[in-house]
Short mmCIF file of C-alpha atoms in Angstrom, two decimals:
data_model
loop_
_atom_site.label_atom_id
_atom_site.label_comp_id
_atom_site.label_asym_id
_atom_site.label_seq_id
_atom_site.Cartn_x
_atom_site.Cartn_y
_atom_site.Cartn_z
CA MET A 1 6.03 18.84 -8.52
CA ALA A 2 5.18 20.96 -5.43
CA ALA A 3 2.38 23.34 -4.47
CA ARG A 4 2.75 27.29 -3.48
CA PRO A 5 0.02 29.36 -2.24
CA ALA A 6 -1.11 32.27 -4.37
CA ARG A 7 -1.97 35.50 -2.79
CA GLY A 8 -5.30 34.29 -2.21
CA ALA A 9 -4.29 31.21 -0.41
CA ARG A 10 -6.61 32.00 2.50
CA ARG A 11 -9.59 31.64 0.35
CA GLY A 12 -8.37 28.20 -1.03
CA ARG A 13 -6.92 29.48 -4.52
CA LEU A 14 -3.74 27.90 -5.37
CA ARG A 15 -0.92 28.53 -7.95
CA VAL A 16 0.73 25.19 -9.00
CA ALA A 17 4.36 25.12 -10.21
CA VAL A 18 7.68 23.17 -10.18
CA LEU A 19 9.66 24.71 -7.76
CA ARG A 20 12.96 24.06 -6.02
CA ARG A 21 11.56 25.14 -2.68
CA ALA A 22 8.09 25.38 -1.74
CA ARG A 23 6.05 26.33 1.47
CA LEU A 24 2.40 25.90 2.39
CA ARG A 25 1.44 29.12 4.41
CA GLY A 26 -1.18 28.80 7.41
CA ARG A 27 -0.68 25.09 8.62
CA ALA A 28 -0.46 26.40 12.20
CA ARG A 29 -3.79 28.00 11.73
CA ARG A 30 -5.82 25.19 11.26
CA ALA A 31 -9.16 24.61 13.13
CA ALA A 32 -8.74 22.37 16.02
CA PRO A 33 -11.05 19.40 16.48
CA ALA A 34 -13.84 19.83 18.94
CA ARG A 35 -12.60 16.90 21.45
CA PRO A 36 -9.94 17.78 23.91
CA ALA A 37 -6.63 16.64 23.40
CA PRO A 38 -5.67 13.39 25.83
CA SER A 39 -2.46 14.12 27.93
CA ARG A 40 -0.77 10.86 26.67
CA ARG A 41 1.47 11.43 23.57
CA ALA A 42 2.48 8.90 21.14
CA GLY A 43 6.03 7.60 21.72
CA GLY A 44 8.86 7.46 19.07
CA ARG A 45 9.46 9.65 16.03
CA ASN A 46 10.60 6.74 13.63
CA GLY A 47 9.17 4.03 15.28
CA ALA A 48 8.97 0.15 14.58
CA LEU A 49 6.06 -1.56 13.46
CA ALA A 50 3.16 -0.34 15.52
CA ARG A 51 1.43 -3.09 17.48
CA ALA A 52 -2.40 -3.33 17.55
CA GLN A 53 -3.34 -3.28 21.37
CA PRO A 54 -6.50 -5.31 22.41
CA ARG A 55 -8.34 -2.37 24.04
CA ALA A 56 -10.58 -0.44 21.46
CA VAL A 57 -8.84 2.89 20.41
CA GLY A 58 -12.20 4.22 19.15
CA SER A 59 -13.20 4.47 22.82
CA ARG A 60 -11.17 7.46 23.45
CA ILE A 61 -12.72 9.45 20.50
CA ALA A 62 -16.21 11.39 21.41
CA ARG A 63 -17.59 10.50 18.07
CA ARG A 64 -16.58 8.73 14.94
CA VAL A 65 -13.78 10.30 13.44
CA LYS A 66 -14.37 11.18 9.64
CA VAL A 67 -11.45 10.10 7.57
CA LEU A 68 -11.16 11.21 3.78
CA TYR A 69 -9.11 8.99 1.94
CA LEU A 70 -7.26 10.69 -0.93
CA THR A 71 -5.75 8.63 -3.67
CA THR A 72 -4.26 8.44 -6.81
CA ASN A 73 -4.83 4.52 -7.13
CA TYR A 74 -7.83 2.80 -6.65
CA PRO A 75 -9.45 -0.32 -8.33
CA ALA A 76 -11.59 0.66 -11.35
CA ALA A 77 -13.30 -1.40 -14.03
CA GLU A 78 -10.44 -0.88 -16.35
CA SER A 79 -7.90 -1.50 -13.74
CA PRO A 80 -9.21 -3.95 -11.17
CA VAL A 81 -5.99 -4.43 -9.18
CA ASP A 82 -4.72 -0.65 -9.17
CA GLY A 83 -4.59 0.31 -5.59
CA VAL A 84 -6.46 -2.89 -4.05
CA PHE A 85 -4.00 -2.24 -0.69
CA VAL A 86 -5.84 1.45 -0.44
CA ARG A 87 -9.23 -0.18 -0.48
CA GLU A 88 -8.36 -2.82 1.99
CA HIS A 89 -6.84 -0.04 4.20
CA ALA A 90 -10.12 2.29 3.84
CA ARG A 91 -12.31 -0.84 4.60
CA ALA A 92 -10.01 -2.02 7.76
CA ALA A 93 -10.58 1.67 9.18
CA ALA A 94 -14.45 2.06 8.64
CA ALA A 95 -14.58 -1.61 10.14
CA ALA A 96 -12.76 -0.17 13.18
CA GLY A 97 -15.51 2.36 13.65
CA ALA A 98 -14.06 5.45 11.37
CA GLU A 99 -16.63 7.23 8.87
CA VAL A 100 -14.72 6.70 5.80
CA ARG A 101 -15.06 8.34 2.46
CA VAL A 102 -12.72 7.64 -0.62
CA VAL A 103 -11.96 10.19 -3.47
CA HIS A 104 -10.11 8.59 -6.14
CA LEU A 105 -7.90 11.52 -8.17
CA GLN A 106 -8.01 10.15 -11.93
CA ARG A 107 -6.44 11.38 -14.68
CA THR A 108 -8.66 10.91 -17.54
CA PRO A 109 -10.36 12.91 -20.24
CA GLY A 110 -13.33 14.87 -18.65
CA ARG A 111 -16.50 15.71 -20.52
CA LYS A 112 -16.19 19.61 -19.56
CA GLY A 113 -14.14 21.96 -17.56
CA LEU A 114 -11.26 21.00 -15.52
CA TYR A 115 -12.66 18.10 -13.67
CA GLU A 116 -15.86 16.27 -12.81
CA LEU A 117 -16.89 14.50 -9.83
CA VAL A 118 -18.47 10.85 -10.57
CA PRO A 119 -19.99 9.24 -7.27
CA GLU A 120 -19.92 5.41 -7.70
CA GLU A 121 -21.67 3.00 -5.12
CA ASP A 122 -18.92 0.98 -3.21
CA ASP A 123 -17.77 0.14 0.18
CA PRO A 124 -16.57 2.41 1.57
CA PRO A 125 -18.27 5.33 -0.42
CA LEU A 126 -16.48 6.31 -3.39
CA VAL A 127 -16.19 9.68 -5.58
CA ARG A 128 -13.84 9.55 -8.53
CA VAL A 129 -12.61 12.83 -9.36
CA ARG A 130 -11.56 12.56 -13.18
CA TYR A 131 -9.20 15.58 -13.85
CA ARG A 132 -8.42 16.68 -17.45
CA ARG A 133 -5.26 15.45 -19.20
CA PHE A 134 -3.82 18.87 -19.65
CA GLY A 135 -0.40 19.83 -19.80
CA ARG A 136 1.64 21.05 -16.77
CA PRO A 137 0.90 23.12 -14.78
CA LEU A 138 -2.66 23.40 -15.59
CA SER A 139 -3.19 19.42 -15.18
CA TYR A 140 -2.01 19.71 -11.52
CA ALA A 141 -4.21 22.67 -10.95
CA ALA A 142 -7.10 20.56 -12.18
CA PHE A 143 -5.99 17.94 -9.63
CA LEU A 144 -6.02 20.10 -6.67
CA ALA A 145 -9.22 21.73 -7.62
CA GLY A 146 -10.87 18.75 -8.05
CA ALA A 147 -9.45 17.20 -4.48
CA ARG A 148 -10.78 20.32 -3.04
CA ALA A 149 -14.14 20.28 -4.33
CA ALA A 150 -14.50 16.56 -3.32
CA ALA A 151 -13.16 16.67 -0.19
CA GLY A 152 -16.09 17.76 2.15
CA ASP A 153 -15.38 18.51 5.73
CA PRO A 154 -13.08 15.19 7.20
CA ASP A 155 -11.44 15.21 10.58
CA VAL A 156 -8.23 13.62 9.38
CA VAL A 157 -7.20 13.38 5.55
CA HIS A 158 -5.34 9.76 4.76
CA ALA A 159 -3.34 10.64 1.51
CA THR A 160 -1.82 7.21 -0.25
CA SER A 161 0.65 8.89 -2.52
CA HIS A 162 2.91 12.00 -2.45
CA LEU A 163 0.83 13.62 -4.98
CA SER A 164 -2.24 13.24 -3.13
CA ALA A 165 -0.58 13.99 0.02
CA LEU A 166 0.39 17.46 -1.67
CA ALA A 167 -3.53 18.04 -2.34
CA ALA A 168 -4.49 16.87 1.24
CA LEU A 169 -1.76 19.63 2.63
CA THR A 170 -3.99 22.19 1.22
CA LEU A 171 -7.10 21.44 2.92
CA ARG A 172 -5.93 22.53 6.24
CA LYS A 173 -6.61 19.26 8.12
CA PRO A 174 -4.69 16.84 9.57
CA VAL A 175 -2.81 14.59 7.23
CA VAL A 176 -1.84 10.99 7.61
CA TYR A 177 0.12 9.67 4.40
CA SER A 178 0.68 6.19 3.35
CA GLU A 179 3.39 5.26 1.03
CA HIS A 180 3.44 2.09 -0.82
CA TRP A 181 5.72 3.10 -3.97
CA SER A 182 8.64 0.70 -4.45
CA VAL A 183 10.43 3.60 -6.18
CA PHE A 184 11.79 4.62 -2.99
CA LEU A 185 13.43 1.27 -1.96
CA PRO A 186 17.35 0.99 -2.83
CA GLU A 187 17.00 -2.44 -4.71
CA ASN A 188 14.57 -0.48 -7.21
CA PRO A 189 16.67 0.91 -9.99
CA ALA A 190 14.14 3.37 -10.90
CA ARG A 191 14.43 6.62 -9.46
CA LEU A 192 12.03 9.96 -9.09
CA SER A 193 12.92 12.74 -11.36
CA PRO A 194 14.35 15.76 -9.15
CA PRO A 195 11.13 17.98 -8.95
CA MET A 196 9.16 14.83 -7.90
CA ALA A 197 11.56 13.95 -5.55
CA ARG A 198 11.32 17.39 -4.03
CA ALA A 199 7.73 17.02 -4.13
CA ALA A 200 7.72 13.57 -2.21
CA ARG A 201 10.15 15.26 0.55
CA PHE A 202 7.88 18.23 0.80
CA ALA A 203 4.99 15.99 1.41
CA LEU A 204 7.04 13.55 3.83
CA GLU A 205 8.07 16.01 6.09
CA ARG A 206 4.91 18.25 6.44
CA ALA A 207 2.42 15.14 7.13
CA ASP A 208 1.32 14.85 10.54
CA LEU A 209 2.07 11.11 10.40
CA VAL A 210 3.74 8.96 7.41
CA LEU A 211 2.70 5.22 7.62
CA PRO A 212 5.12 3.21 5.66
CA PRO A 213 3.69 -0.44 5.52
CA SER A 214 7.24 -2.23 6.24
CA GLU A 215 10.48 -1.68 8.00
CA ALA A 216 12.27 -1.54 4.79
CA MET A 217 10.08 1.41 3.46
CA ARG A 218 10.45 3.06 6.71
CA ALA A 219 14.19 3.11 6.41
CA ALA A 220 14.15 4.29 2.77
CA LEU A 221 11.46 7.17 3.54
CA ALA A 222 13.81 8.19 6.52
CA ALA A 223 16.71 8.40 4.20
CA HIS A 224 14.60 10.44 1.60
CA ALA A 225 13.07 12.61 4.05
CA SER A 226 15.04 12.82 7.53
CA ARG A 227 12.34 15.21 9.57
CA ALA A 228 9.22 12.79 8.65
CA ARG A 229 7.32 11.36 11.30
CA LEU A 230 7.37 7.63 10.48
CA ARG A 231 5.32 4.61 11.93
CA VAL A 232 4.88 1.28 10.45
CA VAL A 233 1.62 0.33 9.65
CA PRO A 234 1.41 -2.58 7.26
CA ASN A 235 -0.99 -3.70 4.55
CA VAL A 236 -4.13 -5.53 5.40
CA VAL A 237 -5.51 -8.94 4.28
CA ASP A 238 -9.05 -10.03 4.33
CA ASP A 239 -9.09 -12.73 6.69
CA GLU A 240 -12.36 -13.92 6.13
CA LEU A 241 -11.73 -14.61 2.31
CA PHE A 242 -8.57 -15.88 2.57
CA ARG A 243 -8.75 -18.52 5.08
CA PRO A 244 -7.39 -22.20 5.65
CA THR A 245 -8.91 -25.51 4.86
CA PRO A 246 -7.51 -28.75 5.81
CA HIS A 247 -4.43 -29.29 3.68
CA GLU A 248 -4.56 -32.16 0.95
CA PRO A 249 -1.13 -32.54 -0.74
CA SER A 250 -1.84 -31.30 -4.27
CA GLY A 251 1.45 -30.98 -6.09
CA ARG A 252 1.06 -27.39 -6.69
CA LEU A 253 3.00 -24.31 -6.26
CA ILE A 254 1.57 -20.77 -7.00
CA SER A 255 2.76 -17.32 -7.35
CA ALA A 256 0.65 -14.17 -8.05
CA GLY A 257 1.31 -10.49 -9.10
CA LEU A 258 1.42 -8.31 -11.78
CA MET A 259 3.75 -8.94 -15.04
CA GLY A 260 5.00 -5.44 -15.21
CA GLU A 261 7.48 -4.05 -17.55
CA ASN A 262 10.12 -3.51 -14.68
CA GLY A 263 10.13 -7.22 -14.04
CA ALA A 264 9.73 -6.92 -10.19
CA LYS A 265 8.09 -9.88 -9.49
CA GLY A 266 11.04 -11.83 -11.12
CA TYR A 267 8.75 -14.72 -13.26
CA ASP A 268 11.84 -14.95 -15.26
CA LEU A 269 14.05 -16.42 -12.35
CA LEU A 270 11.08 -18.47 -10.99
CA LEU A 271 10.85 -20.20 -14.28
CA ARG A 272 14.46 -20.92 -14.57
CA ALA A 273 14.40 -22.13 -10.65
CA LEU A 274 11.54 -24.50 -11.86
CA ALA A 275 13.61 -25.74 -14.89
CA LEU A 276 16.19 -26.70 -12.20
CA LEU A 277 13.96 -28.87 -10.07
CA ASP A 278 13.80 -32.65 -10.87
CA GLY A 279 11.42 -33.63 -13.40
CA GLY A 280 8.83 -34.65 -10.83
CA SER A 281 8.55 -31.30 -9.59
CA PRO A 282 4.90 -29.89 -8.79
CA VAL A 283 3.29 -27.91 -11.40
CA LEU A 284 3.47 -23.94 -11.17
CA GLU A 285 0.38 -21.75 -11.34
CA ILE A 286 1.06 -18.05 -11.94
CA VAL A 287 -1.92 -15.72 -11.39
CA GLY A 288 -1.53 -12.39 -12.81
CA ASP A 289 -1.26 -10.39 -16.11
CA GLY A 290 0.69 -7.67 -17.73
CA PRO A 291 2.80 -6.59 -20.78
CA ARG A 292 5.57 -9.26 -20.26
CA ARG A 293 3.18 -12.35 -20.43
CA ALA A 294 4.03 -13.25 -23.74
CA GLU A 295 7.71 -12.95 -23.08
CA TYR A 296 7.30 -15.35 -19.88
CA GLU A 297 5.17 -18.02 -21.98
CA ALA A 298 7.98 -17.93 -24.46
CA LEU A 299 10.65 -18.49 -21.77
CA ALA A 300 8.86 -21.67 -20.24
CA ARG A 301 8.65 -23.09 -23.72
CA GLU A 302 12.43 -22.16 -24.19
CA LEU A 303 13.02 -23.81 -20.99
CA GLY A 304 11.06 -26.71 -21.61
CA VAL A 305 8.78 -26.39 -18.47
CA GLU A 306 5.47 -25.19 -20.50
CA GLU A 307 4.01 -28.49 -19.41
CA ARG A 308 4.52 -27.60 -15.77
CA VAL A 309 3.32 -24.01 -15.78
CA ARG A 310 -0.14 -22.63 -15.94
CA PHE A 311 -0.41 -18.85 -16.63
CA ALA A 312 -4.01 -18.09 -15.07
CA GLY A 313 -4.26 -14.51 -16.06
CA LEU A 314 -5.71 -12.19 -13.60
CA ARG A 315 -8.30 -13.68 -11.24
CA PRO A 316 -11.04 -11.92 -8.69
CA LYS A 317 -9.81 -12.28 -5.50
CA PRO A 318 -12.41 -15.11 -4.23
CA ASP A 319 -11.09 -17.33 -7.19
CA LEU A 320 -7.39 -16.54 -5.98
CA ALA A 321 -8.27 -17.43 -2.57
CA GLU A 322 -9.69 -20.84 -3.74
CA ARG A 323 -6.45 -21.67 -5.77
CA MET A 324 -4.33 -20.69 -2.82
CA ARG A 325 -6.44 -23.34 -0.71
CA SER A 326 -5.88 -25.86 -3.41
CA SER A 327 -1.63 -25.22 -3.41
CA ASP A 328 0.89 -26.55 -1.53
CA LEU A 329 3.41 -23.46 -1.43
CA PHE A 330 3.53 -19.79 -2.14
CA VAL A 331 6.43 -18.80 -3.98
CA LEU A 332 7.83 -15.32 -4.75
CA ALA A 333 10.93 -14.44 -6.63
CA SER A 334 10.75 -10.49 -6.54
CA ARG A 335 13.53 -8.15 -7.20
CA PHE A 336 12.39 -5.83 -4.84
CA GLU A 337 9.40 -5.65 -2.60
CA ASN A 338 7.47 -3.53 0.00
CA ASN A 339 4.61 -5.33 1.92
CA PRO A 340 3.39 -7.60 -0.82
CA CYS A 341 -0.43 -8.23 -0.08
CA VAL A 342 -0.03 -11.49 -1.85
CA VAL A 343 2.26 -12.72 0.67
CA LEU A 344 -0.37 -11.87 3.40
CA GLU A 345 -2.98 -13.53 1.65
CA ALA A 346 -1.14 -16.82 1.19
CA MET A 347 -0.13 -16.87 4.90
CA ALA A 348 -3.72 -16.05 5.79
CA SER A 349 -4.62 -19.15 3.91
CA GLY A 350 -2.10 -21.17 5.77
CA LEU A 351 0.46 -21.54 2.74
CA PRO A 352 4.13 -21.67 3.75
CA VAL A 353 6.00 -19.10 1.39
CA VAL A 354 9.41 -19.24 -0.45
CA ALA A 355 10.40 -15.79 -1.22
CA THR A 356 13.66 -13.67 -1.99
CA ARG A 357 15.65 -11.93 0.62
CA VAL A 358 14.65 -8.35 -0.35
CA GLY A 359 12.69 -5.53 1.04
CA GLY A 360 9.66 -6.27 3.25
CA LEU A 361 9.69 -9.87 2.35
CA ARG A 362 12.34 -10.34 5.05
CA GLU A 363 10.06 -9.14 7.63
CA LEU A 364 7.28 -11.48 6.74
CA VAL A 365 9.16 -14.84 6.27
CA ASP A 366 10.98 -16.71 8.78
CA GLU A 367 11.84 -20.33 9.67
CA ARG A 368 8.43 -20.99 10.98
CA SER A 369 6.27 -19.55 7.85
CA GLY A 370 8.85 -20.43 5.05
CA LEU A 371 12.40 -19.95 3.58
CA LEU A 372 14.21 -16.89 1.98
CA ALA A 373 16.09 -17.51 -1.31
CA GLU A 374 18.88 -15.11 -2.39
CA PRO A 375 17.47 -12.38 -4.91
CA GLY A 376 18.60 -12.92 -8.70
CA ASP A 377 19.59 -16.46 -8.24
CA PRO A 378 17.63 -19.14 -9.68
CA GLU A 379 19.73 -21.85 -8.24
CA SER A 380 18.97 -20.55 -4.52
CA LEU A 381 15.42 -20.22 -5.48
CA ALA A 382 15.14 -23.96 -6.79
CA ALA A 383 17.09 -25.10 -3.66
CA ARG A 384 14.74 -23.50 -1.28
CA ILE A 385 11.76 -24.59 -3.19
CA GLY A 386 13.02 -28.30 -2.94
CA GLU A 387 13.92 -27.92 0.64
CA ALA A 388 10.36 -26.43 1.60
CA LEU A 389 8.42 -29.36 -0.45
CA ASP A 390 10.59 -31.82 1.69
CA ARG A 391 9.58 -30.31 4.98
CA LEU A 392 6.15 -29.40 3.87
CA GLU A 393 4.22 -31.39 6.44
CA GLY A 394 6.84 -29.85 8.98
CA PHE A 395 5.26 -26.19 8.85
CA ASP A 396 2.56 -25.31 11.30
CA ARG A 397 -0.29 -24.09 8.88
CA GLU A 398 -2.23 -23.09 11.99
CA GLU A 399 0.49 -21.15 13.44
CA ILE A 400 1.17 -19.41 10.21
CA VAL A 401 -2.70 -18.39 10.06
CA ARG A 402 -2.69 -16.99 13.39
CA ARG A 403 0.10 -14.80 13.15
CA ALA A 404 -0.93 -13.51 9.75
CA ARG A 405 -4.25 -12.66 11.50
CA GLU A 406 -2.64 -11.12 14.52
CA ARG A 407 -0.45 -8.65 12.43
CA TYR A 408 -2.31 -7.99 9.17
CA GLY A 409 -5.99 -9.08 9.70
CA ARG A 410 -8.47 -6.22 8.95
CA GLU A 411 -9.37 -5.90 12.86
CA ALA A 412 -5.65 -5.66 13.99
CA VAL A 413 -4.89 -3.01 11.23
CA GLY A 414 -7.98 -1.13 11.61
CA ARG A 415 -6.96 -0.43 15.35
CA LEU A 416 -3.41 0.82 14.27
CA LEU A 417 -5.34 3.11 11.75
CA LEU A 418 -7.36 4.63 14.11
CA ARG A 419 -4.88 5.37 16.45
CA ALA A 420 -3.00 7.10 13.69
CA TYR A 421 -5.62 9.11 12.97
CA GLU A 422 -6.19 10.10 16.71
CA ASP A 423 -2.38 10.79 17.16
CA ALA A 424 -2.49 12.97 13.88
CA GLN A 425 -5.57 14.88 15.35
CA ARG A 426 -3.69 15.56 18.34
CA LYS A 427 -0.64 16.62 16.86
CA ALA A 428 -2.38 19.34 14.57
CA GLU A 429 -4.09 20.57 17.56
CA PRO A 430 -2.88 24.22 18.67
CA PRO A 431 -0.94 24.65 22.02
CA PRO A 432 -3.04 25.93 24.80
CA PRO A 433 -2.84 29.84 25.60
CA HIS A 434 0.18 30.83 27.68
CA GLY A 435 -0.92 29.93 31.25
CA LEU A 436 -3.53 27.30 30.54
CA ALA A 437 -1.09 24.21 29.98
#
């Protein structure tokens, strides 16, 4: 999908169509923010992981920056884990001093018209735009119209998918765009359709700043959209909720994640690795649910490990935090991965991690925090789990916690987000008149 202005684009009316090429006019004529532009510019176009500095970034902004989070994924009663990483980013930005609102573009049957706006009490403030399930392109028209109706007048729009970024670009505001979708990663066999791939490239190259959460995703997005301005800003861990306690060996492994149709989390590989461990191996608890749960439960019985595996289902975050604190080791057997929040949460809880050598996991796990196994290889995974259990007391849990908080804690990532918003505003400002530079 790509959006093209109709003749009345200056008055905010859009025509939506599936096109090979698309262009949004008038981006250069956006109103500049009231504050003056600082003289120092951010370095690097495709920079590595941004580092949070100890200074308060917000001190350079004359007032609280108003940020609109425009997202197609956000926790809801019917899908409590959907877009949790978006809410954590929004909360980190708010805690760092931004004035944050969230607009969730939710494709559901509306009661009337193209869409309806449904405010909800949440932290940060939330409005759900429930747009109607029409066929294309009318569904996209409802999507865009609802986004514009709920947007208000922010200083910066933070979009969290390429579809919400397309809507954000029509608002004529500085756009920061986070992309979390693993479909861009080379290890993921799924691919975008050609129209969706063009829409994603359009959004990536026209956003003022794109924030992939891992180096792996940064490289994948750079390959897809060479002109995108990329800066790595990782996911957030709630380091007040996920915290360590004095460790007492429990004989428990823990893994967590959705049991999706694509098998991304590799639970079949993990169960086969468990079967290869000695009979005295610890109990494995899997926190999560999904359409393949029954298949994994059947596999555990087939492998003869059903007495050593507990399928806990979906659990609230506080419950997951407690379960992590009472475990010895976190294990993730993913086939492809970006910057998984569950690994950040495990580390903030002081858990060593055994994970597969794919995507962003290679950036998270090193010899001080755990061990990496070869992807798709139960024997390698079993060997690394056994090795980690043998040297369990050799891991410095306090060091694991400290590093997790310094890089992924709410305060650290909040500073990175404020700097991104500041830089996006500066980039979007028009150049000074000739002779006044």
